[in-house]
GROMACS .gro file of C-alpha atoms in nm:
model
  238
    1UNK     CA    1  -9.700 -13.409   2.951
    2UNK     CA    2  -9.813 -13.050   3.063
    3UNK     CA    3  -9.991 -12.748   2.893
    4UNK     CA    4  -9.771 -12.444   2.938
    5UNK     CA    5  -9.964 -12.081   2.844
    6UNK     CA    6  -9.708 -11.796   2.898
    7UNK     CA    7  -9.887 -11.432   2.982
    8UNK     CA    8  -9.672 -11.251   2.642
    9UNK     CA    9  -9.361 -11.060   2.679
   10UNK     CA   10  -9.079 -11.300   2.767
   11UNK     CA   11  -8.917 -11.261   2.391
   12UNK     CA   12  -8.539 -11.230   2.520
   13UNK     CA   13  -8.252 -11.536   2.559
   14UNK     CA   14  -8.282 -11.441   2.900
   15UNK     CA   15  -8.649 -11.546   2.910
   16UNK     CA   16  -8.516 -11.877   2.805
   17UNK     CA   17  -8.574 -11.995   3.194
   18UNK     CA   18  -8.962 -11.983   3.138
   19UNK     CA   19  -8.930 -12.207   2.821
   20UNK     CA   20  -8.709 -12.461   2.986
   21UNK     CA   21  -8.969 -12.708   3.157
   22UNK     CA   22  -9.174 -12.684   2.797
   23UNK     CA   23  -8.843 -12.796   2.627
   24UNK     CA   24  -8.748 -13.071   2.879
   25UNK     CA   25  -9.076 -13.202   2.852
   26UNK     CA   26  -9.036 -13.241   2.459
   27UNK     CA   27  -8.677 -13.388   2.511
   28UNK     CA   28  -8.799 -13.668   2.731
   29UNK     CA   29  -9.026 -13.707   2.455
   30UNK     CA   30  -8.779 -13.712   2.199
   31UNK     CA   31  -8.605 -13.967   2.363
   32UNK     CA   32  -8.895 -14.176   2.404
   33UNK     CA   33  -8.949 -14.134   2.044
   34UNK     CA   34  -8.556 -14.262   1.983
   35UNK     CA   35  -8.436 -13.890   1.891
   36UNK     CA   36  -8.136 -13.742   2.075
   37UNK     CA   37  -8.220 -13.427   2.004
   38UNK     CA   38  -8.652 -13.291   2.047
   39UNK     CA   39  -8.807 -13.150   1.717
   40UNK     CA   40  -9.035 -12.890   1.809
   41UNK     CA   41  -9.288 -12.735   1.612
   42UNK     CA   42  -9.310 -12.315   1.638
   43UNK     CA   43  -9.627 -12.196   1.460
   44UNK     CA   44  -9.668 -11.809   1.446
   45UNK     CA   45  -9.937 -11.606   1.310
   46UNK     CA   46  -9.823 -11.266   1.314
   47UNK     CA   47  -9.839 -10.965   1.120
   48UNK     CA   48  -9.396 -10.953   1.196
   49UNK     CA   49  -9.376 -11.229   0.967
   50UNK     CA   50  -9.091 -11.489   0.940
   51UNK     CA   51  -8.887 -11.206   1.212
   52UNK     CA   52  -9.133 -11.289   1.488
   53UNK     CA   53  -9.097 -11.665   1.434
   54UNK     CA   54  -8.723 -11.608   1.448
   55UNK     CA   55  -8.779 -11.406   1.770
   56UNK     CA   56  -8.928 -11.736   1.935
   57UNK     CA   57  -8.683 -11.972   1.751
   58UNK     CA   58  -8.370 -11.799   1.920
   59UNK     CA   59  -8.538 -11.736   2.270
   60UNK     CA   60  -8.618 -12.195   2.274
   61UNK     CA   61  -8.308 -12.259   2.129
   62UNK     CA   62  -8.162 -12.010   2.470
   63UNK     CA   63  -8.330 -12.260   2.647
   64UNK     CA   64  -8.143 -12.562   2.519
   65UNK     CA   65  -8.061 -12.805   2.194
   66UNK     CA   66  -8.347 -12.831   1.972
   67UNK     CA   67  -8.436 -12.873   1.640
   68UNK     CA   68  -8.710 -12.634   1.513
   69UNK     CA   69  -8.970 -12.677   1.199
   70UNK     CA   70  -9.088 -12.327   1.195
   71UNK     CA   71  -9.376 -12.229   1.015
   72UNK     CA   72  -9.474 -11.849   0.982
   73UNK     CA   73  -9.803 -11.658   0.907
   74UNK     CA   74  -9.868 -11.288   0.873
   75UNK     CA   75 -10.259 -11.402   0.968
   76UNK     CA   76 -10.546 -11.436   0.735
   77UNK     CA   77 -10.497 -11.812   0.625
   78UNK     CA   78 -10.552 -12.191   0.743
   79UNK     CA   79 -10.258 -12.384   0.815
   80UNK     CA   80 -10.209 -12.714   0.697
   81UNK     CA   81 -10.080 -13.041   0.879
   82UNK     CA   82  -9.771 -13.023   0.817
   83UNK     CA   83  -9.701 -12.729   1.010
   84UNK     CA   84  -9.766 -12.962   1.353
   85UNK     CA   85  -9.647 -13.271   1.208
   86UNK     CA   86  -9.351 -13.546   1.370
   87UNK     CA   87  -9.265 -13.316   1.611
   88UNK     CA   88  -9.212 -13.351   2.016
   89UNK     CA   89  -9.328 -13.025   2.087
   90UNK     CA   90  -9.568 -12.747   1.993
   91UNK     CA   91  -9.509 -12.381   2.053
   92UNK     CA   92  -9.758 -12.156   1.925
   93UNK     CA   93  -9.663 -11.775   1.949
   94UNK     CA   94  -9.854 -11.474   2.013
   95UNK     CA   95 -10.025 -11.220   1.744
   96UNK     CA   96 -10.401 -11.090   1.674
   97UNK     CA   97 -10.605 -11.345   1.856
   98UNK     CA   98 -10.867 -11.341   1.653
   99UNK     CA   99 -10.648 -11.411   1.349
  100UNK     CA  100 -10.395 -11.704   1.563
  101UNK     CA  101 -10.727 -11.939   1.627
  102UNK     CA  102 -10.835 -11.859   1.260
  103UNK     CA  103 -10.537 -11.971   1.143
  104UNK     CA  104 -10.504 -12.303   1.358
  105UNK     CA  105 -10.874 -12.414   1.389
  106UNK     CA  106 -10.837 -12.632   1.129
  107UNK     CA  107 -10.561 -12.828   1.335
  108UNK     CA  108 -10.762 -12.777   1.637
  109UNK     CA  109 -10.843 -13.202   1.660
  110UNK     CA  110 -10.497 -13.254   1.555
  111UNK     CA  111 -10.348 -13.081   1.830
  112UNK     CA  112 -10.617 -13.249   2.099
  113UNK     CA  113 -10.509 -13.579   2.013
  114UNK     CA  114 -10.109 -13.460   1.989
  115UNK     CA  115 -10.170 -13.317   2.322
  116UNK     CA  116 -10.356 -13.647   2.481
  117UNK     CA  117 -10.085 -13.849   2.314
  118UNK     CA  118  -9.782 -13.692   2.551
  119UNK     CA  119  -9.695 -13.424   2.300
  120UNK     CA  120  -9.621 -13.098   2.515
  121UNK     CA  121  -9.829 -12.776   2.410
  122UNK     CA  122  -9.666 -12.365   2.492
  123UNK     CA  123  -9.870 -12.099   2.366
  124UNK     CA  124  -9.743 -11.741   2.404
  125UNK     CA  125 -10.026 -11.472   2.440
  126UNK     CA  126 -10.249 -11.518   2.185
  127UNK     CA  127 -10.103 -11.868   2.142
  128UNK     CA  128 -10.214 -11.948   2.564
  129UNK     CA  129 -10.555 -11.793   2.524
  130UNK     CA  130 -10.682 -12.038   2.241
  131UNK     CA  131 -10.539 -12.335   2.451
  132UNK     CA  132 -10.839 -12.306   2.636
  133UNK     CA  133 -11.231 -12.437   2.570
  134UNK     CA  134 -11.407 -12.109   2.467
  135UNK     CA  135 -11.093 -11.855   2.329
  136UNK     CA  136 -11.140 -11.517   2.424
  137UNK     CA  137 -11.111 -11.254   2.211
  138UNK     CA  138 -10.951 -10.911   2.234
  139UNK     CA  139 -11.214 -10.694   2.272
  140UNK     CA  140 -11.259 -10.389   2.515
  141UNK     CA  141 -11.679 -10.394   2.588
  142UNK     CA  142 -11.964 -10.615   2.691
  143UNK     CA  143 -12.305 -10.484   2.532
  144UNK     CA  144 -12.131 -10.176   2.444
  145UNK     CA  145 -12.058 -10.098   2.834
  146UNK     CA  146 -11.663 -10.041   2.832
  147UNK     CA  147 -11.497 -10.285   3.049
  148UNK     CA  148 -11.145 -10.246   3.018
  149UNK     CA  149 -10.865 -10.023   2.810
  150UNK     CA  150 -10.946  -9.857   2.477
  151UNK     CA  151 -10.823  -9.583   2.262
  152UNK     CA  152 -11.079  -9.324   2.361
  153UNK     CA  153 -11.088  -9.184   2.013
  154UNK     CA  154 -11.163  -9.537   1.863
  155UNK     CA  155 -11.444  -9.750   2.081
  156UNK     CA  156 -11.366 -10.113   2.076
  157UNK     CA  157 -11.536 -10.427   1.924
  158UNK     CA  158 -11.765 -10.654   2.145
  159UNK     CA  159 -11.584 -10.899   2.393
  160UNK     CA  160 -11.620 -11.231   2.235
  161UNK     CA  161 -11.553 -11.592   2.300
  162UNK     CA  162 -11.515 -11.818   2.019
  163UNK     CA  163 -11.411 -12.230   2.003
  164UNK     CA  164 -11.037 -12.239   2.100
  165UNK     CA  165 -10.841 -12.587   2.093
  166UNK     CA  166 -10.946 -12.701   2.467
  167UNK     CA  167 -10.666 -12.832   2.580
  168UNK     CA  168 -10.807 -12.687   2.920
  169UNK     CA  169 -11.133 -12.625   3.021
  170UNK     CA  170 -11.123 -12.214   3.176
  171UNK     CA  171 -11.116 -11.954   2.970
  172UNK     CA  172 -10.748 -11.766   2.930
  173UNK     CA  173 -10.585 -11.446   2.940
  174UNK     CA  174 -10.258 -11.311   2.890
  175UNK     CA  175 -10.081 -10.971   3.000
  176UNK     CA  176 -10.369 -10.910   3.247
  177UNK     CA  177 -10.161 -10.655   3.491
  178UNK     CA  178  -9.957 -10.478   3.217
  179UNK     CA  179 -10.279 -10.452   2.975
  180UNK     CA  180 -10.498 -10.398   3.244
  181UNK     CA  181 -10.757 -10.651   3.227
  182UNK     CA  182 -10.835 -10.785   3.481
  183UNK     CA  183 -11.144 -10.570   3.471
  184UNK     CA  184 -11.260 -10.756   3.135
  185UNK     CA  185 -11.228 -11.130   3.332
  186UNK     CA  186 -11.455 -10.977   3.626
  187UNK     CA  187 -11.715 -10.830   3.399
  188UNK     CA  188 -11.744 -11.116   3.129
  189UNK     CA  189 -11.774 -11.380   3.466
  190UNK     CA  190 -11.985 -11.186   3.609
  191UNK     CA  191 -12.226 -11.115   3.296
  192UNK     CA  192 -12.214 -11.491   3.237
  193UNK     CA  193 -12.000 -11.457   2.955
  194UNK     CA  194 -11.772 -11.720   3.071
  195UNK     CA  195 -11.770 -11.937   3.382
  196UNK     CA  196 -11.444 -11.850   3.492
  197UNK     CA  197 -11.096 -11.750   3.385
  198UNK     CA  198 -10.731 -11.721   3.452
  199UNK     CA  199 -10.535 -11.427   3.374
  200UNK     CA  200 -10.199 -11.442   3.333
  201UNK     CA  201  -9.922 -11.171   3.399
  202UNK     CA  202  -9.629 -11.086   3.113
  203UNK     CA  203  -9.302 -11.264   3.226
  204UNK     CA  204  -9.597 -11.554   3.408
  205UNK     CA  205  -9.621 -11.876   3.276
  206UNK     CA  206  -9.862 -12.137   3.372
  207UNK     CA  207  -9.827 -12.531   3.398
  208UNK     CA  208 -10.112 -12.741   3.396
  209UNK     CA  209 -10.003 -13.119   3.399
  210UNK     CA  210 -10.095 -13.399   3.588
  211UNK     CA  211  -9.964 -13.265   3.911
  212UNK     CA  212 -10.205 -12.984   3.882
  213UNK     CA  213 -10.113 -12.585   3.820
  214UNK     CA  214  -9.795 -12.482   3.882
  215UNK     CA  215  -9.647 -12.133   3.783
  216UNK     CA  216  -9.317 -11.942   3.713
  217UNK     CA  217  -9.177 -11.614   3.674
  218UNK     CA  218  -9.184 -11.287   3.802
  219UNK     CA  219  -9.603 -11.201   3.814
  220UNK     CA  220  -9.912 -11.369   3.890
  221UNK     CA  221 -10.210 -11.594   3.704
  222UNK     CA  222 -10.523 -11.432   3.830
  223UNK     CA  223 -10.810 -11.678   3.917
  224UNK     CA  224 -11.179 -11.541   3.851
  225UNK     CA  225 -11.493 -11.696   3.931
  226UNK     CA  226 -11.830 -11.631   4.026
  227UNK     CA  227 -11.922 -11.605   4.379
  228UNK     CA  228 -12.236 -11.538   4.606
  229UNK     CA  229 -12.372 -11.158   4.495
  230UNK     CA  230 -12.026 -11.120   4.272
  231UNK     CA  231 -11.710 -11.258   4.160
  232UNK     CA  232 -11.433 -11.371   4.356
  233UNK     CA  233 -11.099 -11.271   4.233
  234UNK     CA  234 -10.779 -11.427   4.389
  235UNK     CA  235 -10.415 -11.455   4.276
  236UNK     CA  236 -10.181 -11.750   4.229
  237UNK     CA  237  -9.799 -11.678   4.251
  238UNK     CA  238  -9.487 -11.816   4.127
   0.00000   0.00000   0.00000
């Protein structure tokens, strides 16, 4: 089974095309699992509440039959077990970042050993960017040098990188062309923040299975790593 991280936007039943390998992964798990129909989990921490989890409820179901065991946070609190628990699929949705791997570090293990047991993992956003090792964190400078977008009447926090699930082992970004930044991934590779990173475009989703990386939609996943005197920046398309 495959890690799917999906760049944000795509929150529309006719998204539901970029949620449909996710979903048939989880129904040939279901199946394996003597269900007919795949039970997937959708976890979101957000401050919308139980209307952003619907959001992501309608926009799977779009994508095919499924039953759903949704479980919805407005941020701020550990979930428990349960919330991941019996299920052929995980979808975790987008929100604060910061406050999305708060909320599921203490599943973290759980979801490692889901995830190594065939169970299929989509994060959205926020929900793609803790997939990976070392989750990075939304903010806008690195030792107080501004490095991508900000509010000019309100400087941003620090750039930081905290213990995400590591389901894979480069760090993770999501709406890198509409958010603009791809400047952040340069400078934190470069700095030696992080070792490398993928960015990935809104509408973009990203498939790392067995067969390697694979990607769909309508933008790019931006690979960034260091290179001799700099970073080399390169692009990988749908």
């Amino acid at each position: 089974m495959s890690v799917h991280l999906l760049g944000g936007g795509a929150l529309e039943p006719a998204d539901a095309p970029l949620y449909a390998p996710f979903l048939a992964e989880a129904a040939t798990r279901a199946r394996a699992a003597g269900r007919t129909v795949p039970r997937v989990a959708i976890v979101s921490i957000h401050p919308g509440g139980p209307e952003r989890a619907e959001v992501l409820r309608v926009v799977l179901a779009a994508a095919g039959e499924v039953e759903t065991h949704v479980t919805s946070s407005p941020g701020g609190e550990p979930l428990a077990l349960t919330a991941i628990a019996d299920v052929d699929g995980i979808l975790v949705g987008g929100g604060i970042v910061e406050q999305v791997r708060a909320g599921l570090e203490p599943l973290f293990g759980e979801l490692r050993r889901q995830v190594a047991g065939g169970v299929p993992y989509l994060g959205v956003s926020a929900g793609a960017m803790i997939a990976a090792e070392g989750a990075l964190g939304g903010g806008s400078r690195i030792d107080g040098v501004l490095v991508a977008p900000e509010d000019p009447a309100e400087p941003g926090p620090e750039f930081e990188v905290d213990a995400g699930i590591g389901l894979v082992d480069v760090a993770i970004d999501a709406h890198v062309a509409q958010r603009g930044t791809l400047s952040r991934l340069v400078a934190a590779v470069e700095s030696g923040l992080i070792d490398g990173a993928l960015g990935i475009d809104e509408r973009t989703v990203l498939i790392v299975g067995e067969g390697g990386l694979r990607v769909e939609g309508d933008g790019s996943v931006w690979r960034v790593l260091p290179g001799d005197g700099g970073v080399l920046v390169s692009t990988i398309g749908a």
